[in-house]
Amino acid sequence: MTWLWAIIVGLVLGLIAKAIIPGKQQIPLWLTVIFGMLGSVLGNWAATGLGVAETGGVDWIRHLLQLAGAVIIVAIGDRLWVSMRGRKKQTT
């Protein structure tokens, strides 16, 4: 069940990140999910480092850090995806 939640959270964070980033991202949906999952891990790591991973109520700061991580990873991943795809098209 943990993997199912990780995939759902990755999908939601990845799609929100794609909506926040200006312009059209060219990464496929499966890569959006993976990048969203990685952003969630990055946000959790940052929240733990800042000491806000576990609070008494809803962990809003942790969730915002997860979203920020997803935005960063989706933006970087999209640029890498475009550059790799462009290079592959030039060689064929």
Coordinates of N, CA, C and O in Angstrom, one line a residue:
M1 N 0.8 -1.2 0.0 CA 0.0 0.0 0.0 C 0.9 1.3 0.0 O 0.5 2.3 -0.5
T2 N 2.1 1.2 0.6 CA 2.9 2.3 0.6 C 3.3 2.8 -0.8 O 3.4 4.0 -1.1
W3 N 3.6 1.8 -1.7 CA 4.0 2.2 -3.0 C 2.9 2.8 -3.8 O 3.1 3.7 -4.6
L4 N 1.6 2.4 -3.5 CA 0.5 3.0 -4.2 C 0.3 4.4 -3.8 O 0.1 5.3 -4.6
W5 N 0.5 4.7 -2.5 CA 0.5 6.1 -2.0 C 1.6 6.9 -2.6 O 1.4 8.1 -3.0
A6 N 2.8 6.4 -2.7 CA 3.9 7.1 -3.3 C 3.6 7.4 -4.7 O 4.0 8.5 -5.2
I7 N 3.0 6.5 -5.5 CA 2.7 6.8 -6.9 C 1.6 7.9 -7.0 O 1.7 8.8 -7.8
I8 N 0.6 7.8 -6.1 CA -0.5 8.8 -6.2 C 0.1 10.2 -5.8 O -0.2 11.2 -6.5
V9 N 0.9 10.3 -4.7 CA 1.5 11.5 -4.3 C 2.4 12.1 -5.4 O 2.4 13.2 -5.7
G10 N 3.2 11.2 -6.0 CA 4.1 11.6 -7.1 C 3.3 12.1 -8.3 O 3.7 13.1 -8.9
L11 N 2.2 11.5 -8.6 CA 1.4 12.0 -9.7 C 0.8 13.4 -9.4 O 0.9 14.3 -10.3
V12 N 0.2 13.5 -8.3 CA -0.4 14.8 -7.9 C 0.7 15.9 -7.8 O 0.5 17.0 -8.4
L13 N 1.8 15.6 -7.1 CA 2.8 16.7 -7.1 C 3.4 17.0 -8.4 O 3.7 18.1 -8.7
G14 N 3.6 16.0 -9.2 CA 4.2 16.2 -10.6 C 3.3 17.0 -11.4 O 3.7 17.9 -12.2
L15 N 2.0 16.7 -11.4 CA 1.0 17.5 -12.2 C 0.9 18.9 -11.7 O 0.8 19.9 -12.5
I16 N 0.9 19.1 -10.4 CA 0.8 20.5 -9.9 C 2.1 21.2 -10.2 O 2.1 22.4 -10.6
A17 N 3.3 20.6 -10.2 CA 4.5 21.2 -10.5 C 4.5 21.6 -12.0 O 4.9 22.7 -12.4
K18 N 4.0 20.7 -12.9 CA 3.9 21.1 -14.3 C 3.0 22.3 -14.5 O 3.2 23.1 -15.4
A19 N 1.9 22.4 -13.7 CA 1.0 23.5 -13.8 C 1.6 24.8 -13.4 O 1.3 25.9 -13.9
I20 N 2.5 24.7 -12.4 CA 3.2 25.9 -11.8 C 4.3 26.4 -12.8 O 4.4 27.7 -12.9
I21 N 5.0 25.5 -13.3 CA 6.1 25.9 -14.2 C 5.6 26.6 -15.5 O 4.7 26.0 -16.2
P22 N 6.1 27.8 -15.8 CA 5.6 28.4 -17.1 C 6.0 27.6 -18.3 O 7.1 27.0 -18.3
G23 N 5.2 27.7 -19.3 CA 5.5 27.0 -20.6 C 5.0 25.6 -20.6 O 4.4 25.1 -19.6
K24 N 5.3 24.9 -21.7 CA 4.8 23.5 -21.8 C 6.0 22.6 -21.6 O 7.1 22.7 -22.2
Q25 N 5.8 21.7 -20.7 CA 6.8 20.7 -20.4 C 6.6 19.5 -21.3 O 5.5 19.1 -21.6
Q26 N 7.7 18.9 -21.8 CA 7.6 17.8 -22.7 C 7.8 16.4 -22.2 O 8.0 15.5 -22.9
I27 N 7.9 16.3 -20.9 CA 8.2 15.0 -20.3 C 6.9 14.2 -20.3 O 5.8 14.7 -20.1
P28 N 7.0 12.9 -20.5 CA 5.8 12.0 -20.5 C 5.2 11.9 -19.1 O 5.9 12.2 -18.1
L29 N 4.0 11.3 -19.0 CA 3.3 11.2 -17.7 C 4.1 10.3 -16.7 O 4.2 10.6 -15.5
W30 N 4.6 9.2 -17.2 CA 5.4 8.3 -16.3 C 6.6 9.0 -15.7 O 6.9 8.7 -14.5
L31 N 7.2 9.9 -16.4 CA 8.4 10.6 -15.9 C 7.9 11.7 -14.9 O 8.6 12.0 -14.0
T32 N 6.7 12.3 -15.2 CA 6.1 13.2 -14.3 C 5.9 12.6 -12.9 O 6.2 13.2 -11.9
V33 N 5.4 11.4 -12.9 CA 5.1 10.6 -11.7 C 6.4 10.4 -10.9 O 6.5 10.6 -9.7
I34 N 7.4 9.9 -11.6 CA 8.7 9.7 -11.0 C 9.4 10.9 -10.4 O 9.8 11.0 -9.3
F35 N 9.3 12.0 -11.2 CA 9.8 13.3 -10.7 C 9.1 13.8 -9.5 O 9.6 14.4 -8.6
G36 N 7.7 13.6 -9.5 CA 6.9 14.0 -8.4 C 7.3 13.2 -7.1 O 7.4 13.8 -6.0
M37 N 7.6 11.9 -7.3 CA 8.0 11.1 -6.2 C 9.4 11.6 -5.7 O 9.6 11.6 -4.5
L38 N 10.3 11.9 -6.6 CA 11.6 12.3 -6.2 C 11.5 13.7 -5.5 O 12.2 14.0 -4.5
G39 N 10.6 14.6 -5.9 CA 10.3 15.8 -5.3 C 9.8 15.7 -3.9 O 10.1 16.4 -3.0
S40 N 8.9 14.7 -3.7 CA 8.4 14.4 -2.4 C 9.5 14.0 -1.4 O 9.6 14.4 -0.3
V41 N 10.4 13.1 -1.9 CA 11.5 12.7 -1.1 C 12.4 13.8 -0.8 O 12.9 14.0 0.4
L42 N 12.7 14.7 -1.7 CA 13.5 15.9 -1.5 C 12.9 16.8 -0.5 O 13.6 17.3 0.4
G43 N 11.6 17.0 -0.6 CA 10.9 17.9 0.4 C 10.9 17.3 1.8 O 11.0 18.0 2.8
N44 N 10.7 16.0 1.9 CA 10.8 15.3 3.2 C 12.1 15.4 3.8 O 12.3 15.7 5.0
W45 N 13.2 15.3 3.0 CA 14.5 15.4 3.5 C 14.8 16.9 4.0 O 15.4 17.1 5.0
A46 N 14.3 17.9 3.2 CA 14.5 19.3 3.6 C 13.7 19.5 4.9 O 14.2 20.2 5.8
A47 N 12.5 19.0 5.0 CA 11.7 19.2 6.2 C 12.3 18.6 7.4 O 12.3 19.2 8.5
T48 N 12.9 17.4 7.3 CA 13.6 16.8 8.4 C 14.8 17.6 8.8 O 15.1 17.8 10.0
G49 N 15.5 18.1 7.8 CA 16.7 19.0 8.1 C 16.3 20.3 8.8 O 17.1 20.8 9.7
L50 N 15.1 20.8 8.5 CA 14.7 22.0 9.1 C 13.9 21.8 10.4 O 13.6 22.7 11.2
G51 N 13.7 20.5 10.7 CA 13.0 20.1 12.0 C 11.5 20.3 11.9 O 10.8 20.5 13.0
V52 N 10.9 20.4 10.7 CA 9.4 20.6 10.6 C 8.7 19.3 10.0 O 7.6 19.5 9.5
A53 N 9.4 18.2 10.0 CA 8.8 17.0 9.4 C 7.6 16.5 10.2 O 6.6 16.0 9.6
E54 N 7.6 16.6 11.5 CA 6.5 16.1 12.3 C 6.0 17.2 13.1 O 6.7 17.7 14.0
T55 N 4.7 17.6 12.9 CA 4.1 18.6 13.7 C 2.8 18.1 14.3 O 2.4 17.0 14.0
G56 N 2.2 18.8 15.2 CA 1.0 18.3 15.8 C -0.2 18.3 14.9 O -1.2 17.5 15.2
G57 N -0.3 19.1 13.9 CA -1.4 19.1 13.0 C -1.1 18.7 11.6 O -0.3 17.8 11.4
V58 N -1.6 19.4 10.6 CA -1.3 19.1 9.2 C 0.1 19.7 9.0 O 0.4 20.8 9.4
D59 N 0.9 18.9 8.3 CA 2.3 19.3 8.0 C 2.3 20.2 6.8 O 2.9 19.8 5.8
W60 N 1.8 21.4 6.9 CA 1.8 22.3 5.7 C 3.1 22.7 5.2 O 3.3 22.7 4.0
I61 N 4.1 22.9 6.1 CA 5.4 23.3 5.7 C 6.1 22.2 4.9 O 6.7 22.3 3.9
R62 N 5.9 20.9 5.4 CA 6.5 19.8 4.8 C 5.9 19.6 3.4 O 6.6 19.3 2.4
H63 N 4.5 19.8 3.3 CA 3.9 19.6 2.0 C 4.3 20.7 1.0 O 4.5 20.4 -0.2
L64 N 4.5 21.9 1.5 CA 5.0 23.0 0.6 C 6.5 22.7 0.1 O 6.8 22.9 -1.0
L65 N 7.3 22.1 1.0 CA 8.6 21.8 0.7 C 8.6 20.6 -0.3 O 9.5 20.6 -1.3
Q66 N 7.7 19.7 -0.2 CA 7.6 18.6 -1.2 C 7.2 19.2 -2.5 O 7.8 18.7 -3.6
L67 N 6.3 20.1 -2.6 CA 5.9 20.7 -3.8 C 7.0 21.5 -4.4 O 7.3 21.4 -5.7
A68 N 7.8 22.2 -3.6 CA 8.9 23.0 -4.1 C 10.0 22.0 -4.7 O 10.6 22.3 -5.8
G69 N 10.2 20.9 -4.0 CA 11.1 19.9 -4.5 C 10.6 19.3 -5.9 O 11.4 19.1 -6.8
A70 N 9.3 19.1 -6.0 CA 8.8 18.6 -7.2 C 8.9 19.6 -8.4 O 9.3 19.2 -9.5
V71 N 8.7 20.9 -8.1 CA 8.9 21.9 -9.1 C 10.3 22.0 -9.6 O 10.6 22.0 -10.8
I72 N 11.2 21.9 -8.6 CA 12.7 21.9 -9.0 C 13.0 20.7 -9.9 O 13.7 20.9 -10.9
I73 N 12.6 19.6 -9.4 CA 13.0 18.3 -10.2 C 12.3 18.2 -11.5 O 12.9 17.8 -12.5
V74 N 11.1 18.6 -11.6 CA 10.3 18.6 -12.9 C 11.0 19.6 -13.8 O 11.2 19.3 -15.0
A75 N 11.3 20.8 -13.3 CA 11.9 21.8 -14.2 C 13.3 21.3 -14.8 O 13.6 21.4 -16.0
I76 N 14.1 20.8 -13.9 CA 15.4 20.3 -14.3 C 15.3 19.1 -15.2 O 15.9 19.0 -16.2
G77 N 14.4 18.2 -14.8 CA 14.2 17.0 -15.6 C 13.6 17.2 -16.9 O 14.0 16.6 -17.9
D78 N 12.8 18.2 -17.0 CA 12.2 18.6 -18.4 C 13.3 19.1 -19.3 O 13.4 18.7 -20.4
R79 N 14.2 19.9 -18.8 CA 15.3 20.5 -19.6 C 16.2 19.3 -20.0 O 16.7 19.3 -21.2
L80 N 16.5 18.4 -19.1 CA 17.4 17.3 -19.5 C 16.7 16.4 -20.5 O 17.3 15.9 -21.4
W81 N 15.4 16.2 -20.3 CA 14.6 15.3 -21.3 C 14.6 16.0 -22.7 O 14.9 15.3 -23.7
V82 N 14.4 17.3 -22.7 CA 14.4 18.0 -24.0 C 15.8 17.9 -24.7 O 15.9 17.7 -25.9
S83 N 16.8 18.1 -23.9 CA 18.2 18.1 -24.5 C 18.5 16.7 -24.9 O 19.2 16.5 -26.0
M84 N 18.2 15.7 -24.2 CA 18.5 14.3 -24.6 C 17.7 13.9 -25.8 O 18.2 13.3 -26.7
R85 N 16.4 14.3 -25.9 CA 15.6 13.9 -27.0 C 16.0 14.7 -28.3 O 16.0 14.2 -29.4
G86 N 16.4 15.9 -28.1 CA 16.9 16.7 -29.2 C 18.2 16.2 -29.8 O 18.4 16.1 -31.0
R87 N 19.1 15.7 -28.9 CA 20.4 15.1 -29.3 C 20.1 13.8 -30.1 O 20.7 13.5 -31.0
K88 N 19.1 13.1 -29.6 CA 18.8 11.8 -30.2 C 18.3 12.0 -31.6 O 18.6 11.3 -32.6
K89 N 17.4 13.0 -31.8 CA 16.9 13.3 -33.1 C 17.9 13.8 -34.1 O 17.8 13.5 -35.3
Q90 N 18.9 14.5 -33.6 CA 20.0 15.0 -34.5 C 20.9 13.9 -35.0 O 21.4 13.9 -36.1
T91 N 21.1 12.8 -34.2 CA 22.0 11.7 -34.6 C 21.3 10.7 -35.5 O 22.0 9.9 -36.1
T92 N 20.0 10.7 -35.5 CA 19.3 9.7 -36.4 C 18.9 10.3 -37.7 O 18.9 11.4 -38.0

